[in-house]
Structures are given as structure tokens and as C-alpha cells.
XYZ file of C-alpha atoms in Angstrom:
416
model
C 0.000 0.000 0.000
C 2.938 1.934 1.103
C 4.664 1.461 -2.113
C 1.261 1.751 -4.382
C 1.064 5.612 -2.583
C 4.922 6.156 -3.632
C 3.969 5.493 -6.827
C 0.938 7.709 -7.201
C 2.899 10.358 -5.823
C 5.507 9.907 -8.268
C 3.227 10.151 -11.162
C 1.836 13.424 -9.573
C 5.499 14.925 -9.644
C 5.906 13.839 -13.216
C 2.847 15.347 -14.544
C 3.415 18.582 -12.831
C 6.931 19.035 -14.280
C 5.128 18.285 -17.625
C 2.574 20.911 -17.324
C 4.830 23.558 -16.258
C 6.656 22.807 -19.380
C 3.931 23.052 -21.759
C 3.100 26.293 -20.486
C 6.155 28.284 -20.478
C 7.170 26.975 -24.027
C 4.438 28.876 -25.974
C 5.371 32.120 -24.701
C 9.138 32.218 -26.217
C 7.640 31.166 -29.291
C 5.376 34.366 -30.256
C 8.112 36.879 -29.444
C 9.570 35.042 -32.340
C 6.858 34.735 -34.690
C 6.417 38.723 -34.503
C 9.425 39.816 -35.129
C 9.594 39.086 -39.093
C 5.818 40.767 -39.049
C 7.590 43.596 -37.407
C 10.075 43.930 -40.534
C 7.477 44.061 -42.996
C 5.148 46.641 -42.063
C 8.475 49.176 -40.941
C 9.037 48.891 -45.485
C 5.860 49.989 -46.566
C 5.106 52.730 -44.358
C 8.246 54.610 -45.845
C 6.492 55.048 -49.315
C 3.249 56.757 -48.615
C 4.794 59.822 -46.664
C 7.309 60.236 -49.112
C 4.303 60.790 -52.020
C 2.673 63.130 -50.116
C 5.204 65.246 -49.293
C 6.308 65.338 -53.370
C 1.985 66.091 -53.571
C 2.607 68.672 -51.111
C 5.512 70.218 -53.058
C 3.942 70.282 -56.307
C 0.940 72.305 -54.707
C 3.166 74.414 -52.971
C 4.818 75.500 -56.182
C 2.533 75.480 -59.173
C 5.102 77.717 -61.458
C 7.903 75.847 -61.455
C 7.085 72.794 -64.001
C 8.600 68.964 -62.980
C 12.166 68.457 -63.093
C 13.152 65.053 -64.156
C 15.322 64.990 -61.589
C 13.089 65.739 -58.765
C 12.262 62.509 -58.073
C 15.322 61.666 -55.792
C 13.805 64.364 -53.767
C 11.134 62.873 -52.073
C 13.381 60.387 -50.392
C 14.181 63.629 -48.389
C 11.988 62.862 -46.084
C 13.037 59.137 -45.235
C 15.711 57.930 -43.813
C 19.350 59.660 -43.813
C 21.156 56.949 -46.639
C 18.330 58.343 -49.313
C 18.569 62.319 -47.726
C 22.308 61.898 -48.577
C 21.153 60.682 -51.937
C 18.712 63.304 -52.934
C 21.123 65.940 -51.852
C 23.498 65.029 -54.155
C 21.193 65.551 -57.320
C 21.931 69.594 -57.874
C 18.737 70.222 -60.367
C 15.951 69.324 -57.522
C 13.002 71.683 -57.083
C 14.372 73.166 -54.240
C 17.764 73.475 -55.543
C 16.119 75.019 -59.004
C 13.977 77.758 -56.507
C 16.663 78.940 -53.970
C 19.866 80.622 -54.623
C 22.924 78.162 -53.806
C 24.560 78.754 -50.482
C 28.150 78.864 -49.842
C 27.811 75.403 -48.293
C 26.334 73.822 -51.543
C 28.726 75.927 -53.575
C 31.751 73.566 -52.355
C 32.786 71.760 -54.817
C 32.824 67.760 -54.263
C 36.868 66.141 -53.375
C 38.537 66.602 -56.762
C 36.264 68.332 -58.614
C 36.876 71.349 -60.925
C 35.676 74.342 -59.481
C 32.903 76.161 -61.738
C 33.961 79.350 -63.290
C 32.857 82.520 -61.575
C 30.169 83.919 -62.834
C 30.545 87.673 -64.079
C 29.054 90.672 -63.118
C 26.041 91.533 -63.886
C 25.840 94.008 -66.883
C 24.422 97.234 -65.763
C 22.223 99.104 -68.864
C 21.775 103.212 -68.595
C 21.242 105.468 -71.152
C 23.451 108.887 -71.869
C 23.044 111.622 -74.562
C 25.185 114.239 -76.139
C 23.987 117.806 -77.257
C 25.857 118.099 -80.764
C 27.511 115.777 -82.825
C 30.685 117.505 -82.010
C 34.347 116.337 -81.466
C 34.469 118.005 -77.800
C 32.307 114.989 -76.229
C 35.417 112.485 -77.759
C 36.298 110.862 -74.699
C 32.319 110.195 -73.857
C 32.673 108.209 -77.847
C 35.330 106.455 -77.103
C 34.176 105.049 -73.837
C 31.556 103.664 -75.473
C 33.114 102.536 -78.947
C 36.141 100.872 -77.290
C 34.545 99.072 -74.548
C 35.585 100.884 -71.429
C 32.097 101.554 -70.329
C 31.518 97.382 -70.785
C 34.947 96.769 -69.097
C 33.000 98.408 -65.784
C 29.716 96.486 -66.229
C 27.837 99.053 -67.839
C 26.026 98.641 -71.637
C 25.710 102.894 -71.869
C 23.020 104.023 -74.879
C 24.191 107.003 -76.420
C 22.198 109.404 -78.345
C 22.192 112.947 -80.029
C 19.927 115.281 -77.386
C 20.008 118.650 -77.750
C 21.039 120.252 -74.431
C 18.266 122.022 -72.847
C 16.239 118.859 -73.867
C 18.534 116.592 -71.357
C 17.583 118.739 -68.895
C 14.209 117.528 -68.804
C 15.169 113.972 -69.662
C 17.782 113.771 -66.119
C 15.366 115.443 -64.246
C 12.580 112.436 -65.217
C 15.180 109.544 -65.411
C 14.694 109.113 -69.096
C 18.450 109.875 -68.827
C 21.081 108.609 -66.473
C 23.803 110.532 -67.540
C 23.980 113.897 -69.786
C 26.754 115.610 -71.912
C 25.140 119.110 -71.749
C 27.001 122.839 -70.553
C 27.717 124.264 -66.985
C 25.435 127.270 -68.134
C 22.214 124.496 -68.632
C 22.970 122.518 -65.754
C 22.991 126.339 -63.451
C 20.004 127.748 -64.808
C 18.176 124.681 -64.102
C 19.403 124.443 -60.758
C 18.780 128.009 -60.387
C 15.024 127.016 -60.714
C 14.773 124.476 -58.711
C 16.370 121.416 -60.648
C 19.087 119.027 -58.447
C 21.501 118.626 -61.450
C 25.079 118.267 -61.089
C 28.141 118.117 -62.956
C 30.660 115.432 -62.401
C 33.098 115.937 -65.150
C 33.762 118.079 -68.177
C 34.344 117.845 -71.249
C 36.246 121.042 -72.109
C 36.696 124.018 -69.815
C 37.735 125.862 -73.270
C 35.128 127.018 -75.603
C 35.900 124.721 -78.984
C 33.487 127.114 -80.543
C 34.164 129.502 -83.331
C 32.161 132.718 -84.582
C 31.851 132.507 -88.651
C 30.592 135.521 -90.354
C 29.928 136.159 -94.139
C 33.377 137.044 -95.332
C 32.234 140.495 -96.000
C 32.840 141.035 -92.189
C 36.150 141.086 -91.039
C 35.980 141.851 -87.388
C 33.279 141.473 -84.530
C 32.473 145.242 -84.289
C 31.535 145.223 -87.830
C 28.743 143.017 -87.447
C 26.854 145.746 -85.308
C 22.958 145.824 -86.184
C 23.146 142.535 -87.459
C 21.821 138.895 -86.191
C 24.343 135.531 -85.371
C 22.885 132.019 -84.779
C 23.018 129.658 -81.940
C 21.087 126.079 -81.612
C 18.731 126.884 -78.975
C 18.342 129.748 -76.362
C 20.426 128.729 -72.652
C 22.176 126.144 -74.924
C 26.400 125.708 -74.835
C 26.548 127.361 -78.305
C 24.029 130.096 -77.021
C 26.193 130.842 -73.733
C 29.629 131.239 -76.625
C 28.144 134.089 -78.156
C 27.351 135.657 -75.330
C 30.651 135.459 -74.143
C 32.669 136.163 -77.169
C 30.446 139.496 -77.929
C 30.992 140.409 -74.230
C 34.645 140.654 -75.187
C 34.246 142.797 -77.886
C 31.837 144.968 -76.235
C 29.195 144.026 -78.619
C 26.533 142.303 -76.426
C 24.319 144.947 -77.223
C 24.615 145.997 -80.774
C 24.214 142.246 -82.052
C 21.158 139.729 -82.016
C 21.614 136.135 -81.271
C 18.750 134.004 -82.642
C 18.306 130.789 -81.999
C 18.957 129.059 -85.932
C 17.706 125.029 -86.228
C 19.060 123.396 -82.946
C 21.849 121.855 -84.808
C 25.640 123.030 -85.344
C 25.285 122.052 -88.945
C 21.599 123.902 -89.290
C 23.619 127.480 -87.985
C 25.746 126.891 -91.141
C 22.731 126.206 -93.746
C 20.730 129.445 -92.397
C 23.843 131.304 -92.726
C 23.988 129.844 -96.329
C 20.381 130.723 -96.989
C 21.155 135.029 -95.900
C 19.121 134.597 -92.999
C 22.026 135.883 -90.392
C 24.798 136.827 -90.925
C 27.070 134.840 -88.711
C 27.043 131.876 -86.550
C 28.433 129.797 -83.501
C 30.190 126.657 -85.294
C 32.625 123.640 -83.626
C 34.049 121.239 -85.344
C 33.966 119.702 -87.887
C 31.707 122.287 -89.412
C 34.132 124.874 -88.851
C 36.049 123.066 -91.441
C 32.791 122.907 -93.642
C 32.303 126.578 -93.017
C 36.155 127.682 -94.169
C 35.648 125.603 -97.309
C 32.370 127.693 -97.956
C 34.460 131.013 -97.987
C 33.037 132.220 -94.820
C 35.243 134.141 -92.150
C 36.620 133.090 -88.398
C 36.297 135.836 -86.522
C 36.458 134.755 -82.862
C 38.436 131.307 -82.182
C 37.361 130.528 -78.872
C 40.452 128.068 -77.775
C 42.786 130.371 -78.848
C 40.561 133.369 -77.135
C 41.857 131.570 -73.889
C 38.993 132.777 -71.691
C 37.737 129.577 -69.540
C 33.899 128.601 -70.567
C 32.858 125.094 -69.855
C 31.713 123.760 -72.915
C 30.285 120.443 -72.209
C 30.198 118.423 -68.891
C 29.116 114.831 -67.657
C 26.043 116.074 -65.629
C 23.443 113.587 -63.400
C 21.104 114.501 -61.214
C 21.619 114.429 -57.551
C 18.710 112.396 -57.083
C 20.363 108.944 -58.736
C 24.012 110.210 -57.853
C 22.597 109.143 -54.312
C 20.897 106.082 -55.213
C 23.427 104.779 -57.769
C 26.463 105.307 -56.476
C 28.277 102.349 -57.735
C 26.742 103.376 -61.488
C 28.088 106.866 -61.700
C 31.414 105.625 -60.330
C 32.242 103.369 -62.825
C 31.020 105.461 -65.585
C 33.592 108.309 -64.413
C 36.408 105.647 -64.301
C 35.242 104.429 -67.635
C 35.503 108.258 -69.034
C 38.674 108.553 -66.953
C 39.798 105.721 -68.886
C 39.075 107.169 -72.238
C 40.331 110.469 -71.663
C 43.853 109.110 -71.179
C 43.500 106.652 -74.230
C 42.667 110.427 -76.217
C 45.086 112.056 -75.036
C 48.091 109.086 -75.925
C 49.551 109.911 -79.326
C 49.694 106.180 -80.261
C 46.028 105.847 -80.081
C 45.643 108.874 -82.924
C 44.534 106.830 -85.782
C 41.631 104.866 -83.311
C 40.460 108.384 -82.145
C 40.133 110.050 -85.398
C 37.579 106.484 -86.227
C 35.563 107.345 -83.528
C 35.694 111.391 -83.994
C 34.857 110.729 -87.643
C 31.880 108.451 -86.632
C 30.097 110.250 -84.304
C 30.560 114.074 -85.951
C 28.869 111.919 -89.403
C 32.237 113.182 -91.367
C 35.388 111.407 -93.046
C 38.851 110.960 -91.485
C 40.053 114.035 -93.269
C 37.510 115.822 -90.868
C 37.662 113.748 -88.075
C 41.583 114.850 -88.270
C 40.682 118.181 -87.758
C 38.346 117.279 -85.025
C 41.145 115.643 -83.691
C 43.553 118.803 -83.541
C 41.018 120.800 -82.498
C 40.633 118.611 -78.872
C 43.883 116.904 -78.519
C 45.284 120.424 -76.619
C 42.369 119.681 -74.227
C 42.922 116.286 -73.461
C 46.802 116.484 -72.794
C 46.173 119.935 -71.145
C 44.541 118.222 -67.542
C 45.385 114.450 -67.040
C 41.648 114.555 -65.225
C 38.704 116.149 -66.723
C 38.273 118.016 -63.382
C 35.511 121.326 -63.937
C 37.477 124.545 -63.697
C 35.444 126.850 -61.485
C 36.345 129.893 -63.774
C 35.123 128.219 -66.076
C 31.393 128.207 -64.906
C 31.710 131.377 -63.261
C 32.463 133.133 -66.236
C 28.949 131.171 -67.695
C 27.329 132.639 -64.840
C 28.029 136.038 -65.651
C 26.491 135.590 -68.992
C 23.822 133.697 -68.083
C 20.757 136.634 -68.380
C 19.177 134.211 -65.541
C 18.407 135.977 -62.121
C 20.833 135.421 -59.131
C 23.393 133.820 -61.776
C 25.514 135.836 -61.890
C 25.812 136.106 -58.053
C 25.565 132.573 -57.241
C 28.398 130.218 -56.076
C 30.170 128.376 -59.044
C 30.975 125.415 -56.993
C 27.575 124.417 -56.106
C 26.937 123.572 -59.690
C 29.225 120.664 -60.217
C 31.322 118.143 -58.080
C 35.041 117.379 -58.698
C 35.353 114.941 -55.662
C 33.891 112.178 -58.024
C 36.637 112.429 -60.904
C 39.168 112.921 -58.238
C 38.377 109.526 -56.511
C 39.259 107.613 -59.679
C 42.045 109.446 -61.200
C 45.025 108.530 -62.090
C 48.314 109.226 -59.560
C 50.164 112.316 -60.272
């Protein structure tokens, strides 16, 4: 009995060890069984956000079309191995909207660096009054490429001087080629022009007369032409006949607005002299007709022609004026080299409409001007003398030097 109790007892023992068995055994299996689940479902989750951010980028920017290339992008937003992938493609949507940094600009481990990119090219628009050999250095800027050399494509067209007065003052012009005497009256009534430059502090103007006349007194009672009342050619005659003492015994008319339409009114009889520069003054001497009054050789400072802008975009274009003045800079010391003759008389000869035997003579007419000053700096005696001529009230009183600006020229001069 003793041993039939042993027994049963064993038997209990042995089925208890085999039920805790079966019962801890499933639990290790599951953990197992969910792990490769676990795998599958991390995949496919990784697709979905990734389309709907490229849906959300499209939307966000409707004007820039698809890039083939954009695809790579999307993986921007998965993990880090297809970031680094994406980044690497240059022509994304992203990279196609917003400006490269200087991070992205590095160039990948033994790659050619790209080429820097030039400056941007900067157009403005100038003018000159007459199609006269004094504004050389402003032609030659622009024919030989020293305006371009500075980032700046500069228009250049034929605008009669009180005209550009108007056009500065609206910003139809940028830069103007027009006489102290314009740029003061203006300013005198109300206008912020300035003049940064000059062209000639002489007067390359001439008084012709019908050869009958052989002196300036003798053309008492009778009637000269000038382009335009207030003009450059207009301010000449003034001043010559003021040196003769003949400012009141002789009318000035304005006589076409051109040089060349003085000389066909003179032709016509309808005055009987006229304020000429060259190369009509050539034209003129070939026609029989008399120089009474040779204003470079007179010797009495008159600014002729100046680089004028108004004071308005001086201030808000700095970095534009600047570089045109060391563009003209630039030019005027090309003029003034003798080895560059034959290249100036081109450009003389172009713009004055003439041939090289004229554009010679336009040549010898400015080359004393150009070799005279290393800097086309204004000469204050220059526009003072305008001033006194000027028939405008408080001219004649008023200071010279708040009329034009030196300071400019001077930063970008040449040593010496």
C-alpha cells in the first residue's frame, strides 16, 4: 500500500513538471513569430509619406514645371542613406527655386571648381547735345569698350542740351553731356543737377561771319545764330560778344538746334554769322566764310560740355556713376596718348557723321584739351564766367561750386 502511494505520488510529480513545461514553451515562441511581421510593415510605411510630401511640393509650387530629376527628392523625407542621396542631385526643385549657399557651392573632393560667374551688366542710357568732337572721350568710352569693361552697356544718343535737362530730371536719362550754363540755370530754378566731369573748360566754338565782315564790331545791327536759347553754343556768343563789347549791338537768334543747321541758315542770308565747332568749322572755311572769334585760342575759360546727373540717382546709384567716371577717366587718357591717334580720329569721324580728313581736324582741335589736364576736373572759372552771362536771375551772383562736383573724378584718377 505503502509502495502503491509512492507510486501515485511519483506520477503526480511527473505530470506537474510536464505541465509547467507546456506552459512556459508557448510564450518564447510568439516573441519570435512577430518579429519578421515587425520587418514588414516598418518597409511599406516609408512610401506613402514620401508621395505626399512630393503632392505637397507640387501644390506648394505650381510655377515651377517637374524636373526630371526631382524625383530623388522625395526620399528627403526618409531615412538619412536616401537624404544623402537626394542631396546630391543639384537640379531638384528646391535646388532650381533657392539661390545656392556657400555650403552647396563647395565643390565635391577633386572636382573642378565652376567658373565665376561675371558681373552683372548694368544698362543706362546717356546723350550728347551736338555731334561735335568736344564729347570724344564720352565716344570712345563707349566705342572701345571701357564703359563694358566696368559692367555698364551705356546708350548714347544725339539730345540737344536744354532737352537733357528735362530727360535727367525724369530719369529718361542717367547721364547727360550738356554745358555748366544748362545745368545752373536749371538748378537756379529748382532742378538738383550736377556736374561730375567736363568735357572742355575751353570754348571749342568759333564765330563765322559772311566774309564780308572782317571783325566782330563790324557786325553791329546785325543777327548771329546759336542752336537753342540757354544752350552751350548760345552761352559762346554771349561770351565772345561780351569781349568785344558788342553784347548789345548784335542779335543772337536761336537758328535750327543743330551746329550744322547754324551753317545752312547762314547759307540761306538769314544771319549773318554763326556759332560753329568742329567739324563744321572746317565745312564753313571751305564755304568762304570768315573766323572771326576762335574761342580756344581766345583763352577765356567757358565750360563747354560736362558729364552732368542729377543728384537724385548720384545718391541712389552710387556704384553706377562711379564706374562710368572711371570708364571716361579711362578714355580720356586713351585720347590724349599719341599712339592711339589713328583709333580716335575712327571714332571722332563716326560720331561728328564726317570722313577721317575731318575727323583729323576734329582731332587737332581737342587733342590740346585732353593732354592739357590728365583729369577732366571742372574749372570753377570756367562756370563762373557762364554765370556772368547767363541773363538768368541770381546767376551771376551765385556760387560756381555748387553747380558741379570734382570729388567724383578725383576719386578715380590717375596718380600724379
Amino acid at each position: 500500500m505503502s509502495q502503491c502511494l509512492r507510486w501515485i505520488a511519483a506520477l503526480v510529480v511527473v505530470l506537474a513538471t510536464a505541465c509547467t513545461a507546456s506552459t512556459s514553451a508557448p510564450p518564447t515562441q510568439p516573441p519570435a513569430a512577430t518579429s519578421a511581421p515587425t520587418a514588414i510593415p516598418a518597409a511599406k510605411p516609408t512610401s506613402p509619406p514620401a508621395t505626399a510630401a512630393a503632392a505637397a511640393g507640387a501644390t506648394a509650387t505650381p510655377n515651377i514645371p517637374p524636373q526630371p530629376t526631382a524625383v530623388p527628392a522625395v526620399a528627403t523625407t526618409a531615412a538619412k542613406p536616401a537624404a544623402t542621396a537626394a542631396a546630391a542631385v543639384p537640379a531638384t526643385r528646391e535646388a532650381a527655386a533657392t539661390p545656392p549657399t556657400s555650403q552647396t557651392a563647395v565643390p565635391a573632393a577633386g572636382a573642378t571648381p565652376p567658373p565665376a560667374k561675371p558681373a552683372a551688366t548694368i544698362s543706362v542710357k546717356g546723350a550728347y547735345a551736338q555731334a561735335s568732337s568736344v564729347q570724344g572721350a564720352l565716344y570712345i568710352a563707349r566705342e572701345n569698350g571701357f564703359f563694358a569693361r566696368h559692367g555698364l552697356e551705356v546708350d548714347l544718343s544725339q539730345v540737344g542740351g536744354t532737352q537733357q535737362v528735362a530727360a535727367l530730371l525724369s530719369g529718361e536719362l542717367q547721364f547727360g553731356a550738356l554745358g555748366a550754363n544748362e545745368v545752373a540755370n536749371a538748378d537756379l530754378r529748382g532742378a538738383d543737377l550736377v556736374m561730375i566731369a567736363t568735357c572742355s573748360d575751353l570754348p571749342i566754338f568759333s564765330l563765322f561771319a559772311n566774309k564780308k565782315y572782317t571783325a566782330v564790331p563790324e557786325l553791329a545791327g546785325q543777327s548771329i545764330g546759336v542752336t537753342t536759347a540757354g544752350s552751350a553754343t548760345d552761352a559762346a556768343a554771349h561770351l565772345f560778344l561780351k569781349q568785344f563789347d558788342m553784347l548789345d549791338k548784335v542779335k543772337i537768334l536761336p537758328a535750327g538746334g543743330t551746329v550744322p543747321a547754324i551753317l545752312a541758315a547762314m547759307d540761306q542770308g538769314n544771319i549773318a554769322g554763326g556759332i560753329l565747332s568742329p567739324p563744321t568749322t572746317s565745312r564753313a572755311e571751305e564755304a568762304g566764310y570768315a573766323e572771326l572769334v576762335n574761342g580756344a585760342k581766345l583763352g577765356v575759360p567757358m565750360n563747354h560740355s560736362g558729364i552732368a546727373v542729377s543728384r537724385g540717382y548720384l545718391k541712389d546709384h552710387a556704384d553706377e556713376v562711379k564706374s562710368f567716371l572711371t570708364a571716361y577717366q579711362e578714355a580720356w587718357t586713351y585720347a590724349a596718348d599719341p599712339a592711339n591717334k589713328a583709333g580716335v580720329i575712327g571714332v571722332l569721324a563716326k560720331y561728328t557723321q564726317s570722313d577721317e580728313r575731318l575727323g583729323e581736324i576734329s582731332y587737332q582741335a581737342m587733342i590740346p584739351i585732353w593732354t592739357g589736364n590728365k583729369t577732366p576736373r571742372v574749372n570753377p572759372q570756367a562756370v563762373s564766367n557762364l554765370l556772368q552771362v547767363s541773363g538768368v536771375p541770381d546767376a551771376a551772383t551765385a556760387n560756381p561750386e555748387q553747380f558741379f562736383d570734382d570729388s567724383l573724378i578725383d576719386s578715380v584718377a590717375p596718380p600724379g
